[in-house]
JSON list of C-alpha atoms in Angstrom, two decimals:
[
{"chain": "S", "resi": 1411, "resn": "UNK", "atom": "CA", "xyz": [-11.33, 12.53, -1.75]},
{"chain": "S", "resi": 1412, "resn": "UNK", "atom": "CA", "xyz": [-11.21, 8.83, -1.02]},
{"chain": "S", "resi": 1413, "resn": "UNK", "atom": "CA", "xyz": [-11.40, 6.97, -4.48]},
{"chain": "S", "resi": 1414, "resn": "UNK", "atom": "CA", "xyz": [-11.80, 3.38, -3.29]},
{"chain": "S", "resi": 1415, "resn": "UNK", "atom": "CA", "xyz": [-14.21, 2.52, -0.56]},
{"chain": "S", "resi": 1416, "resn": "UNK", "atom": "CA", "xyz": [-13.61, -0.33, 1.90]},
{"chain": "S", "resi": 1417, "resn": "UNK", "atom": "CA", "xyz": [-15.45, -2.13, 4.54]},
{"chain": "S", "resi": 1418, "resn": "UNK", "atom": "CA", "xyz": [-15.62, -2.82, 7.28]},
{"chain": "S", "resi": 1419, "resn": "UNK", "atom": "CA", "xyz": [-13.02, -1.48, 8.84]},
{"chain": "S", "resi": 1420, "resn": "UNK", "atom": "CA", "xyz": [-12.70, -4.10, 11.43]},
{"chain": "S", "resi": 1421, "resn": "UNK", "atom": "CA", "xyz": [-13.70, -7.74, 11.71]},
{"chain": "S", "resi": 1422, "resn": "UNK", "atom": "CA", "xyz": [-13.01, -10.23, 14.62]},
{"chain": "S", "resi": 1423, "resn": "UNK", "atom": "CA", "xyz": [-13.53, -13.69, 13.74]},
{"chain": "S", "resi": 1424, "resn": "UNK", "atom": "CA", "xyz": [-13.34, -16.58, 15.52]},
{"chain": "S", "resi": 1425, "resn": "UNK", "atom": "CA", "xyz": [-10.97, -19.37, 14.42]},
{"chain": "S", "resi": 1426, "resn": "UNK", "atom": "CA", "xyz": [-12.84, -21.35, 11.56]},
{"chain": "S", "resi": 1427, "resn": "UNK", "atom": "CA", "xyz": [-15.86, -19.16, 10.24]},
{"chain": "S", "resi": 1428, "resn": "UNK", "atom": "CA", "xyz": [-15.39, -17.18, 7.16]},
{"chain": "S", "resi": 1429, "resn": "UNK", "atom": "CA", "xyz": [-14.74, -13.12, 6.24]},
{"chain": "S", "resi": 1430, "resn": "UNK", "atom": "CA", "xyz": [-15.13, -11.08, 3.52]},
{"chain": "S", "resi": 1431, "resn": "UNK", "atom": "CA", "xyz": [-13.57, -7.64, 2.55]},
{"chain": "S", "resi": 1432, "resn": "UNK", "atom": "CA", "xyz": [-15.86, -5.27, -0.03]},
{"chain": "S", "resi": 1433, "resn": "UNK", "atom": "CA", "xyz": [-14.22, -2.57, -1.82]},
{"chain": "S", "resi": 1434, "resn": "UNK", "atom": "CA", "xyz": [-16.53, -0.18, -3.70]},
{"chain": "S", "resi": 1435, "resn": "UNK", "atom": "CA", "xyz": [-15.56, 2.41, -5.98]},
{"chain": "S", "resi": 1436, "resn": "UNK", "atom": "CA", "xyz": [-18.06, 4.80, -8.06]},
{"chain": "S", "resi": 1437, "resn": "UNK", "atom": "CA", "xyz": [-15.95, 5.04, -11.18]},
{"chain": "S", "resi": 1438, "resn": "UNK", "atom": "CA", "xyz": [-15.25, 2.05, -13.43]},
{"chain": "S", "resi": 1439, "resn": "UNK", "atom": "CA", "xyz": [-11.59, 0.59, -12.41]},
{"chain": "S", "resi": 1440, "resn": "UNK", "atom": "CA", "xyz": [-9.23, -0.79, -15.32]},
{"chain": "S", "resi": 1441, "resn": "UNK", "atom": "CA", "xyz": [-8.36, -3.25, -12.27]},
{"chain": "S", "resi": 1442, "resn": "UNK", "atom": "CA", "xyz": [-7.84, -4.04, -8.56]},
{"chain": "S", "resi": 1443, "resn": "UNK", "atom": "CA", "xyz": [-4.88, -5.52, -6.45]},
{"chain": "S", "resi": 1444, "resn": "UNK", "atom": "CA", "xyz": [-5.15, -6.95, -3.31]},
{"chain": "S", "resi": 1445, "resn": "UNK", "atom": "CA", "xyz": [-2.67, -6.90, -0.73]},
{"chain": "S", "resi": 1446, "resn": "UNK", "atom": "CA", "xyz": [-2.08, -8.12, 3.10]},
{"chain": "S", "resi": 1447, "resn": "UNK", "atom": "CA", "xyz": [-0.16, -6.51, 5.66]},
{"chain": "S", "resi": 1448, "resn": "UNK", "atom": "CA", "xyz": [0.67, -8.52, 9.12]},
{"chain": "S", "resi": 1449, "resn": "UNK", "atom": "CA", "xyz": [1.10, -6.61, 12.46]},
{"chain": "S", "resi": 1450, "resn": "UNK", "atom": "CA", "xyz": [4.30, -4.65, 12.14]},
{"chain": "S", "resi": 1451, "resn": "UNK", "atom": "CA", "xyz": [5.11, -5.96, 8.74]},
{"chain": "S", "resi": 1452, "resn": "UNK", "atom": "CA", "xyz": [4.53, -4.25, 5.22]},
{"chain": "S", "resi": 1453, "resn": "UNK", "atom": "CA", "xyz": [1.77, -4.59, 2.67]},
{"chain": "S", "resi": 1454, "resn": "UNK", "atom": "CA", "xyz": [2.42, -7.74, -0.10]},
{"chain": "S", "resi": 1455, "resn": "UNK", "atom": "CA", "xyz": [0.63, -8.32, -2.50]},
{"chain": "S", "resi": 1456, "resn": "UNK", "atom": "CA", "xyz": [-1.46, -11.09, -3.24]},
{"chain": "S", "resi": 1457, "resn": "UNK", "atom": "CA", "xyz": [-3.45, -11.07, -6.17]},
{"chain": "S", "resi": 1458, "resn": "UNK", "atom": "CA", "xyz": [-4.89, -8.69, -9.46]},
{"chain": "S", "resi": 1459, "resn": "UNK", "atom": "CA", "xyz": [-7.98, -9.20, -11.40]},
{"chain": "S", "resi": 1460, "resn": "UNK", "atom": "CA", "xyz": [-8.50, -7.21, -14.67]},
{"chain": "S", "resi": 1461, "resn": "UNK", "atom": "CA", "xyz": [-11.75, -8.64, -16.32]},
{"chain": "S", "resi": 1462, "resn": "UNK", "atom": "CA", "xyz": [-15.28, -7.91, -15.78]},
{"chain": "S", "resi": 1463, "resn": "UNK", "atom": "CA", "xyz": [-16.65, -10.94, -13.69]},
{"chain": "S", "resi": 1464, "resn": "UNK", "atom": "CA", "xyz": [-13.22, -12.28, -12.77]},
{"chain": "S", "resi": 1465, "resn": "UNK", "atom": "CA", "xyz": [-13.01, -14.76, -10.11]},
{"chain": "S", "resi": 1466, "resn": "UNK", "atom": "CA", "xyz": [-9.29, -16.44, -8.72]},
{"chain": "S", "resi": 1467, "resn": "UNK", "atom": "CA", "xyz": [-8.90, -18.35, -6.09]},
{"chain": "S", "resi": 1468, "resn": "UNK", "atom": "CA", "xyz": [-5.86, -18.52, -3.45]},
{"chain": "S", "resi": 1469, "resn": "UNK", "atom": "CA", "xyz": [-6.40, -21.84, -1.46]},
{"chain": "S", "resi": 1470, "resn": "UNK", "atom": "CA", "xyz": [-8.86, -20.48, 1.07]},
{"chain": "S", "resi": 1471, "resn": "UNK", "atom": "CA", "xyz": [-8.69, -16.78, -0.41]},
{"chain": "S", "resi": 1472, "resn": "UNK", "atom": "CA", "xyz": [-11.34, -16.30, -3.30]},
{"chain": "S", "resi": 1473, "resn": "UNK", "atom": "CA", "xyz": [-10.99, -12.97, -4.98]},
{"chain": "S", "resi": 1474, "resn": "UNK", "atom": "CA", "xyz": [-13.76, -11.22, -7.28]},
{"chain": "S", "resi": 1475, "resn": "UNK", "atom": "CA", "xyz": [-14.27, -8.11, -9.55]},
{"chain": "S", "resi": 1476, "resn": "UNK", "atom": "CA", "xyz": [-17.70, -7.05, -10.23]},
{"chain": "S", "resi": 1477, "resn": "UNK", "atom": "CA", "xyz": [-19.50, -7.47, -13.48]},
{"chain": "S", "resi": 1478, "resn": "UNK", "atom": "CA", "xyz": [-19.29, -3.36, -13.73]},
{"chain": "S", "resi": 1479, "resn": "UNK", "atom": "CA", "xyz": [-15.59, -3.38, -12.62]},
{"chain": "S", "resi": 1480, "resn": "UNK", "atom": "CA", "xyz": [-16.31, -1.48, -9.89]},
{"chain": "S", "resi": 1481, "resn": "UNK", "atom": "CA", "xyz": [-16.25, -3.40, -6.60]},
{"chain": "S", "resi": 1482, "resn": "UNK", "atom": "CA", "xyz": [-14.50, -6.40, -5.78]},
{"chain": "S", "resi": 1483, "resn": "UNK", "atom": "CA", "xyz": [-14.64, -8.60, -2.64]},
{"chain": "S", "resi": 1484, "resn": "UNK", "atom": "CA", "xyz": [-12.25, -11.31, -0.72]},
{"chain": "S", "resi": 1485, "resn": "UNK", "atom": "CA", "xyz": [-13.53, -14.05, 0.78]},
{"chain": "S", "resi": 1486, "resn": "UNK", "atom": "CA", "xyz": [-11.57, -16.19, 3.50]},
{"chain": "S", "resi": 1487, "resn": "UNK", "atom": "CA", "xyz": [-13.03, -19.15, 3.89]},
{"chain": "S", "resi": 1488, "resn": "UNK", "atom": "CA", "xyz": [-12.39, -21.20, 7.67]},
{"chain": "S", "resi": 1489, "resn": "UNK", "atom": "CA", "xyz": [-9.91, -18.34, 8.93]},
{"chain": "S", "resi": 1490, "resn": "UNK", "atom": "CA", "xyz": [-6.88, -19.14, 10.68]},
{"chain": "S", "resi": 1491, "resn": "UNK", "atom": "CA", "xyz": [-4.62, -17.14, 12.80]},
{"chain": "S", "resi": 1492, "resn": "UNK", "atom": "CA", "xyz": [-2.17, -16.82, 10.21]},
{"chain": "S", "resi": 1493, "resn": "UNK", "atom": "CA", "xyz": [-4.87, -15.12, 8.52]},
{"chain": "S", "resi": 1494, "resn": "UNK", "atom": "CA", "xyz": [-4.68, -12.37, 11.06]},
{"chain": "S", "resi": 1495, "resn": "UNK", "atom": "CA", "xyz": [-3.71, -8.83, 9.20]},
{"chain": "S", "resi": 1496, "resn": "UNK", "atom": "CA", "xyz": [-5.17, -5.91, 7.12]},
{"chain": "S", "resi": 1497, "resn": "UNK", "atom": "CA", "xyz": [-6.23, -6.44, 3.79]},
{"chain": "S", "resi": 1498, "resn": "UNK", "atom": "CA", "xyz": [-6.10, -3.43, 1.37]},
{"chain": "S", "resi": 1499, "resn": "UNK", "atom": "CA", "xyz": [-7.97, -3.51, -1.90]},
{"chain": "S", "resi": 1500, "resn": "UNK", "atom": "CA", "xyz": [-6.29, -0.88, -4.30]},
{"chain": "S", "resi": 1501, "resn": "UNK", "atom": "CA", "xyz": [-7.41, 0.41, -7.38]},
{"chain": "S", "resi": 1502, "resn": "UNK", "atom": "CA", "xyz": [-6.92, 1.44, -10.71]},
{"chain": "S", "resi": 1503, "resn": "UNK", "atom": "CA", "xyz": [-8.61, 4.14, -13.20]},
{"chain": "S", "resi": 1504, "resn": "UNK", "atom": "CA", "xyz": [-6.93, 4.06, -16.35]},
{"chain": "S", "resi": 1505, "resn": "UNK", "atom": "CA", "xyz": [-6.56, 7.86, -16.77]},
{"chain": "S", "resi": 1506, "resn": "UNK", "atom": "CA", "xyz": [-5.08, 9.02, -13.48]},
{"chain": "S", "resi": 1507, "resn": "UNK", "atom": "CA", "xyz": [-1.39, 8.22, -14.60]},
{"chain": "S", "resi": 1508, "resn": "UNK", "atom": "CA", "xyz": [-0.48, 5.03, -12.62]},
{"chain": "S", "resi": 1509, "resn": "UNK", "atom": "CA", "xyz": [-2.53, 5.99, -9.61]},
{"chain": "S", "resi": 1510, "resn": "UNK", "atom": "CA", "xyz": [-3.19, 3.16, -7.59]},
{"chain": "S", "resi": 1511, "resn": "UNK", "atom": "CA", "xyz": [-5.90, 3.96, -4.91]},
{"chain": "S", "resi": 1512, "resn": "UNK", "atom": "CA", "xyz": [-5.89, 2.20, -1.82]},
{"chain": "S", "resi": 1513, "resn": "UNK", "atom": "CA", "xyz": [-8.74, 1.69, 0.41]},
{"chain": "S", "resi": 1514, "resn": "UNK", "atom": "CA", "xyz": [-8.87, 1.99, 3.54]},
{"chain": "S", "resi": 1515, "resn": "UNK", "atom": "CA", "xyz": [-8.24, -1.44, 4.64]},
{"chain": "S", "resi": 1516, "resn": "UNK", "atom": "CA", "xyz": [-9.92, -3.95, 6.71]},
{"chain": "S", "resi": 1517, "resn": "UNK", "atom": "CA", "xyz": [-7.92, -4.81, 9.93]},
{"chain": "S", "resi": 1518, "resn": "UNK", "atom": "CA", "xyz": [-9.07, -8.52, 10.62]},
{"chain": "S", "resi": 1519, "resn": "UNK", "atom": "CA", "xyz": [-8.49, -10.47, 13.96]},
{"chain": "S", "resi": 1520, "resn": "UNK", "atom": "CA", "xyz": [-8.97, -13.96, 14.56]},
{"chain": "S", "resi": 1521, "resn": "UNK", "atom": "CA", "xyz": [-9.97, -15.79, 18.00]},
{"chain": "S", "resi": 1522, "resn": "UNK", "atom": "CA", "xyz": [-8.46, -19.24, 18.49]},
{"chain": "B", "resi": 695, "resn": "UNK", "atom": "CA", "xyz": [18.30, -10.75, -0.41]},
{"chain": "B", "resi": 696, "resn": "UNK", "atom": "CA", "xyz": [16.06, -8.21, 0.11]},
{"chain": "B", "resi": 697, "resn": "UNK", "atom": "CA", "xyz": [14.01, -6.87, -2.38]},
{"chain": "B", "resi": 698, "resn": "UNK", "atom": "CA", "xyz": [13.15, -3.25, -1.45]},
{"chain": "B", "resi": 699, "resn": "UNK", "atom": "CA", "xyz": [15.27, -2.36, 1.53]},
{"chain": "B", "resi": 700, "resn": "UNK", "atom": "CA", "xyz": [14.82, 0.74, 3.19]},
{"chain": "B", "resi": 701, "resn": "UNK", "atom": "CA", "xyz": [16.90, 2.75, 6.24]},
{"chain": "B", "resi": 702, "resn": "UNK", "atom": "CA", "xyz": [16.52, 3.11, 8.57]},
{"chain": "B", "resi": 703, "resn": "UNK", "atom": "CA", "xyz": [13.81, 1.21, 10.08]},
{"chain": "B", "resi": 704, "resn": "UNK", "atom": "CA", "xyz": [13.10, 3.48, 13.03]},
{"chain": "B", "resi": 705, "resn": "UNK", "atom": "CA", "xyz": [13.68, 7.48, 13.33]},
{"chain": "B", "resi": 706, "resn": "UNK", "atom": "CA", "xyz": [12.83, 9.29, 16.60]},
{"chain": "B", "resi": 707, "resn": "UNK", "atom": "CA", "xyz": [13.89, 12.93, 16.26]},
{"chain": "B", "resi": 708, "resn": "UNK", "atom": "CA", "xyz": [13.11, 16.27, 17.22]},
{"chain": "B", "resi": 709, "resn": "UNK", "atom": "CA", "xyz": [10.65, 18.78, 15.95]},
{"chain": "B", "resi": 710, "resn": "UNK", "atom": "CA", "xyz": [12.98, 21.13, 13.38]},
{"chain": "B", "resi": 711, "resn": "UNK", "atom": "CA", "xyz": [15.54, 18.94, 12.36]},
{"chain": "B", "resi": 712, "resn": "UNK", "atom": "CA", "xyz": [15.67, 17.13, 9.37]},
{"chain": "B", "resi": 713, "resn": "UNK", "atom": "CA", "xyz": [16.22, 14.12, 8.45]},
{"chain": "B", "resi": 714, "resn": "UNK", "atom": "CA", "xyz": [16.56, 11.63, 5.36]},
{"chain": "B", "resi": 715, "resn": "UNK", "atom": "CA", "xyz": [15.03, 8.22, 4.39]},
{"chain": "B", "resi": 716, "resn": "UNK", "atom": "CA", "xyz": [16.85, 6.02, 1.96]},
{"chain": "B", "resi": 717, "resn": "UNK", "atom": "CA", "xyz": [15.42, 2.92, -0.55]},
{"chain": "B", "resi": 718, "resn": "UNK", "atom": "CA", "xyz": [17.05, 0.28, -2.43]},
{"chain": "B", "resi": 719, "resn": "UNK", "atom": "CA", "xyz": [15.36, -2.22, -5.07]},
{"chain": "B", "resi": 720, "resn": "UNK", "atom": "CA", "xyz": [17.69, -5.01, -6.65]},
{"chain": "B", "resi": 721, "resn": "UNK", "atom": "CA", "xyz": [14.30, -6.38, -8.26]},
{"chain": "B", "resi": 722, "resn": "UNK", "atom": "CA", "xyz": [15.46, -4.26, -11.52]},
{"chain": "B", "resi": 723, "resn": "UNK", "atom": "CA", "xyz": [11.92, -2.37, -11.63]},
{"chain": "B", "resi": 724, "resn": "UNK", "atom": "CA", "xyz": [11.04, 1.04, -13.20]},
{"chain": "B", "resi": 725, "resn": "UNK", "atom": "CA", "xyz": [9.17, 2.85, -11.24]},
{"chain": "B", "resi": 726, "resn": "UNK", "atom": "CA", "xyz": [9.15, 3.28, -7.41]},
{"chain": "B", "resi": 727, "resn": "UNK", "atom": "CA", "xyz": [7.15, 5.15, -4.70]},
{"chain": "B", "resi": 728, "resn": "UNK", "atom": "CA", "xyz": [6.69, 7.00, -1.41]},
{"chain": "B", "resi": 729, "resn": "UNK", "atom": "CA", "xyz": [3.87, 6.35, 0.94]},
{"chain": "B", "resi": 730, "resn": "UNK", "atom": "CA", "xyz": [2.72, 7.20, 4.17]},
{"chain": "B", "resi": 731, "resn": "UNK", "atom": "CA", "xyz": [0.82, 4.92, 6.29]},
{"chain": "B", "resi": 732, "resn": "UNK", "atom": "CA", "xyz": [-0.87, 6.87, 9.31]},
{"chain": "B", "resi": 733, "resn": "UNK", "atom": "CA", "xyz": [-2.08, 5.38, 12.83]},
{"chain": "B", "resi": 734, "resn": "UNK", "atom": "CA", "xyz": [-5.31, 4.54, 11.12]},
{"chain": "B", "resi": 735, "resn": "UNK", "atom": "CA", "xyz": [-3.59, 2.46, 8.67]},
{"chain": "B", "resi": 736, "resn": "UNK", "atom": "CA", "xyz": [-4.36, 4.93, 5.58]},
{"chain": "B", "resi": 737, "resn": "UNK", "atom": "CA", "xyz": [-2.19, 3.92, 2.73]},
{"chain": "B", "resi": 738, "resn": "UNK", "atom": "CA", "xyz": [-1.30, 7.28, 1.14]},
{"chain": "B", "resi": 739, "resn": "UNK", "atom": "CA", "xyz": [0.58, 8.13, -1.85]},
{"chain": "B", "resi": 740, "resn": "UNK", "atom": "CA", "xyz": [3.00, 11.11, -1.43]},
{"chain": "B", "resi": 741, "resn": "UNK", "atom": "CA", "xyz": [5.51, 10.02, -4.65]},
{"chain": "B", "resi": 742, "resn": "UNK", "atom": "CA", "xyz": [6.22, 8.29, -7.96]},
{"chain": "B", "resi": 743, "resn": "UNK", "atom": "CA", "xyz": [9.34, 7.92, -10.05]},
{"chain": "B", "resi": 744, "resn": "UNK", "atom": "CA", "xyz": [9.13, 5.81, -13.53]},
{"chain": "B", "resi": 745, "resn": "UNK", "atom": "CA", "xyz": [12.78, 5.84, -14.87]},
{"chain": "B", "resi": 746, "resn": "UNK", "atom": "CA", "xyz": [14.18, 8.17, -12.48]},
{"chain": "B", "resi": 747, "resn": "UNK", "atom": "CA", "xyz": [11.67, 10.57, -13.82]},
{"chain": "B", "resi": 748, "resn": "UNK", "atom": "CA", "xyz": [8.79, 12.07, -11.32]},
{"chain": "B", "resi": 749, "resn": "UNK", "atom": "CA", "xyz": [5.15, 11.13, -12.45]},
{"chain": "B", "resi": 750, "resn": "UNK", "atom": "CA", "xyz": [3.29, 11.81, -9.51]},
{"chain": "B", "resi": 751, "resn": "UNK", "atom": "CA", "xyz": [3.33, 14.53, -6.51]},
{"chain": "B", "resi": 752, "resn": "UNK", "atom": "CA", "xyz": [0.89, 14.28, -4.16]},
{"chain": "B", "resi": 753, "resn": "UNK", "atom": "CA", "xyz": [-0.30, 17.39, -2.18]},
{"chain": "B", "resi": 754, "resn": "UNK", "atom": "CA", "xyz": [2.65, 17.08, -0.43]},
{"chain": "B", "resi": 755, "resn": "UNK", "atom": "CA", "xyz": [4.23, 19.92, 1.76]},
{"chain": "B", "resi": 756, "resn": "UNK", "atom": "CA", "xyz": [7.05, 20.68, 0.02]},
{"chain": "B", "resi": 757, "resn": "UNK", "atom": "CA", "xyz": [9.26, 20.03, 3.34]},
{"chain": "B", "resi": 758, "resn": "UNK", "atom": "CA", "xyz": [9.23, 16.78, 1.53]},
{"chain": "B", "resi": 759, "resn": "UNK", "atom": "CA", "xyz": [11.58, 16.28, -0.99]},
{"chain": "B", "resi": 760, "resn": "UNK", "atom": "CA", "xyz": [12.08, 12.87, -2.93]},
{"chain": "B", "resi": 761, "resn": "UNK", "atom": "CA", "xyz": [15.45, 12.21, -4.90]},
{"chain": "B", "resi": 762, "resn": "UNK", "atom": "CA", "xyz": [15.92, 9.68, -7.51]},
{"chain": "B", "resi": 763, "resn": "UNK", "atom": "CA", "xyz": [19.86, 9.01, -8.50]},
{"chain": "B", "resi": 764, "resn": "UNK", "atom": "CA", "xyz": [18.77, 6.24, -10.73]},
{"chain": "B", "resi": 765, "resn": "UNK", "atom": "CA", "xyz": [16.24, 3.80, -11.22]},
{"chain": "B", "resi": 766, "resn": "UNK", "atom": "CA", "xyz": [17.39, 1.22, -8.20]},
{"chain": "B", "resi": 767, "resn": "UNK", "atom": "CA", "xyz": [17.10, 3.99, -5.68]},
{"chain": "B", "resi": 768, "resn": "UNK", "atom": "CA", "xyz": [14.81, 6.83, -4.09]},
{"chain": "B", "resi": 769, "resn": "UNK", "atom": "CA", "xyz": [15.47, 8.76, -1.70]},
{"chain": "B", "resi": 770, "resn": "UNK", "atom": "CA", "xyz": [12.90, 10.90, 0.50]},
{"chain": "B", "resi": 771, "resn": "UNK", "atom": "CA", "xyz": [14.56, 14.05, 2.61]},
{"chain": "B", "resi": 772, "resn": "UNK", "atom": "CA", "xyz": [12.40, 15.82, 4.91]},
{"chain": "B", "resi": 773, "resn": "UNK", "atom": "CA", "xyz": [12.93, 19.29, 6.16]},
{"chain": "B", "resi": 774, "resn": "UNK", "atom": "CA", "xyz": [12.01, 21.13, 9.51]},
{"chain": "B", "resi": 775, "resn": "UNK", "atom": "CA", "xyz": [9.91, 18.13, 10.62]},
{"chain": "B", "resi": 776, "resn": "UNK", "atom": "CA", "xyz": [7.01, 18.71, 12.63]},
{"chain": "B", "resi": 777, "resn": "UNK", "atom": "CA", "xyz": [4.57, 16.75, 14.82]},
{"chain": "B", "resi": 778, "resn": "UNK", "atom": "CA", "xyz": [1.80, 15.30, 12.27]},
{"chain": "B", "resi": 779, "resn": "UNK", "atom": "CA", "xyz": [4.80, 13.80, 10.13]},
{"chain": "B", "resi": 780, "resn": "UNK", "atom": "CA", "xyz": [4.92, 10.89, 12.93]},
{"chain": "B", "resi": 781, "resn": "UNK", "atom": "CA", "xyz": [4.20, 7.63, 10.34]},
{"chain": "B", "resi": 782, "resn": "UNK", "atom": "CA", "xyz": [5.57, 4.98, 8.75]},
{"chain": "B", "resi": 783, "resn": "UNK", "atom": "CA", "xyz": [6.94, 5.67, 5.83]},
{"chain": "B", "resi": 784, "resn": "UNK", "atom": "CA", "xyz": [6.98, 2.83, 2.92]},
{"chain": "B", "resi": 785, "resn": "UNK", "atom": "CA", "xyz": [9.23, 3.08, -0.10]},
{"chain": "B", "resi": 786, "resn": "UNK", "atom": "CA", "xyz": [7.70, 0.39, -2.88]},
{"chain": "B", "resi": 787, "resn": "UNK", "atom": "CA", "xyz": [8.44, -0.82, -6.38]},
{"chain": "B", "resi": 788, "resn": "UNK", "atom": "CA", "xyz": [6.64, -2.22, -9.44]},
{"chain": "B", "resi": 789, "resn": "UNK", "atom": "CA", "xyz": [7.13, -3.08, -13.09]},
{"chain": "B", "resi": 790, "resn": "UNK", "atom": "CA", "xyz": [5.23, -0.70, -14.50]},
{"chain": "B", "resi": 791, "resn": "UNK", "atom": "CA", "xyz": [3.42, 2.59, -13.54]},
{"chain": "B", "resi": 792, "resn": "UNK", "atom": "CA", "xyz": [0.19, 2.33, -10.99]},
{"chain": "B", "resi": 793, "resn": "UNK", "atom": "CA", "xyz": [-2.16, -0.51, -12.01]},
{"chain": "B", "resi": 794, "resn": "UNK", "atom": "CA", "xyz": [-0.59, -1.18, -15.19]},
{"chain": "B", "resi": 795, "resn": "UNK", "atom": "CA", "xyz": [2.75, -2.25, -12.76]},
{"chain": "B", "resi": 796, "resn": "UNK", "atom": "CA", "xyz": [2.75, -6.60, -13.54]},
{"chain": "B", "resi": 797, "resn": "UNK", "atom": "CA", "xyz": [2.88, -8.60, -10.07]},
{"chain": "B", "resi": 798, "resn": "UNK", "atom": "CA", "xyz": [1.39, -5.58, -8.16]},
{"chain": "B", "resi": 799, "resn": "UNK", "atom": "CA", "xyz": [3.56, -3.60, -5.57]},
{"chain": "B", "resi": 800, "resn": "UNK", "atom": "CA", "xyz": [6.90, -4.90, -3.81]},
{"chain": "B", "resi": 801, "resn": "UNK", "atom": "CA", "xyz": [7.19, -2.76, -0.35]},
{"chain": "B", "resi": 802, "resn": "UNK", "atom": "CA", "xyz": [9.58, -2.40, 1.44]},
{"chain": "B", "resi": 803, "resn": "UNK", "atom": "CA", "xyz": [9.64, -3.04, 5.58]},
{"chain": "B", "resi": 804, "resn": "UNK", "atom": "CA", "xyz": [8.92, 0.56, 6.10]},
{"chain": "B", "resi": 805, "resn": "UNK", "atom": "CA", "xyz": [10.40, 3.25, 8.28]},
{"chain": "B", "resi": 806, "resn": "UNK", "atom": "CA", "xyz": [8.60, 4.29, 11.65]},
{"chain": "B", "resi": 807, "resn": "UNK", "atom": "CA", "xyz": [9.78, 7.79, 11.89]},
{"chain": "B", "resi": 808, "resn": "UNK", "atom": "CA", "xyz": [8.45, 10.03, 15.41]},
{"chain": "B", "resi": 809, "resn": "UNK", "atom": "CA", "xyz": [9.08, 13.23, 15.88]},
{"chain": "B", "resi": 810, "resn": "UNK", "atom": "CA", "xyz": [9.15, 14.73, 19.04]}
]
């Protein structure tokens, strides 16, 4: 079954106000990447956090892990077009043998 | 120079036949993967090589068959392909295995195969 829970699924913004991503997942995670994949490109990468509480910020991007290591949320700040894309949380559990679980990804548009 | 270069980038073929996807890294990683991204966007894991050796098989029909020559390349041959197999297919590469991998993921720019 589906390890790592995402949502939503889709967001359309307008140019300017903010989004955020959740990812949920009911086992504790050893960590959780983040990636971002444009229209017709590939997923890259764009951040990990690995300790409880952990907070890192990517200009407008701000990136958290729970307290409980178990969710973790991105936060875009004034979106931009250039922000358009789907952004996949993926996780890790320690003992699965270098599983990394993606979620389902949020597909986000932005309105100019 | 691309990282993780895969080919080819678009395969349109018939039901039956079969067909073979090929991947590259020059980013001297260890480990390197198969997955298959469906029209919902799904990110799925189908394989895993660390060192040319295979650490993780999906439930995967086994009309899928990956190939590893060394630890630069993986290779993913498909047999008597069949409707649902329509995807992209992305070949990726870390340093490391899973979540223990340092700089996350490289993918490469996928492979739209459609079968007809």
């Amino acid at each position: 079954g589906q390890q790592v829970m995402q949502i939503p699924q889709y967001q359309h913004v307008q140019e300017g106000e903010d989004f955020t991503t959740y990812c949920n997942s009911s086992t504790t995670l050893s960590n959780i990447q983040w990636y971002k994949q444009r229209p017709g490109g590939h997923p890259v990468f764009l951040i990990q956090l690995v300790k409880s509480g952990e907070v890192k910020k990517q200009k407008r991007l701000t990136f958290q892990f729970g307290e409980a290591k178990k969710n973790s949320s991105l936060h875009i700040t004034a979106t931009q077009t250039t922000d358009v894309g789907t952004y996949f949380c993926a996780g890790f559990r320690g003992s699965t043998l270098g599983r990394l679980y993606f979620g389902r990804g949020t597909q986000l548009t932005v309105w100019p | 120079d691309t990282a993780v270069s895969q080919t080819p980038k678009y395969l349109v073929t018939q039901m039956g036949n079969d067909k073979s996807i090929k991947c590259e890294q020059n980013l001297g990683h260890d480990t390197m993967y198969w997955y298959k991204q469906d029209s919902k966007k799904f990110l799925k894991i189908m394989f895993s090589y660390n060192n040319k050796e295979l650490i993780i098989n999906e439930t995967v029909p086994n009309r899928f068959s990956p190939k590893s020559p060394d630890k630069a390349h993986l290779n993913l041959h498909i047999n008597s392909l069949e409707l649902g197999d329509s995807a992209v297919y992305f070949c990726a590469s870390s340093q490391g295995v899973g979540g223990r991998s340092v700089g996350g993921y490289t993918f490469g720019s996928g492979t739209r195969l459609t079968v007809v």
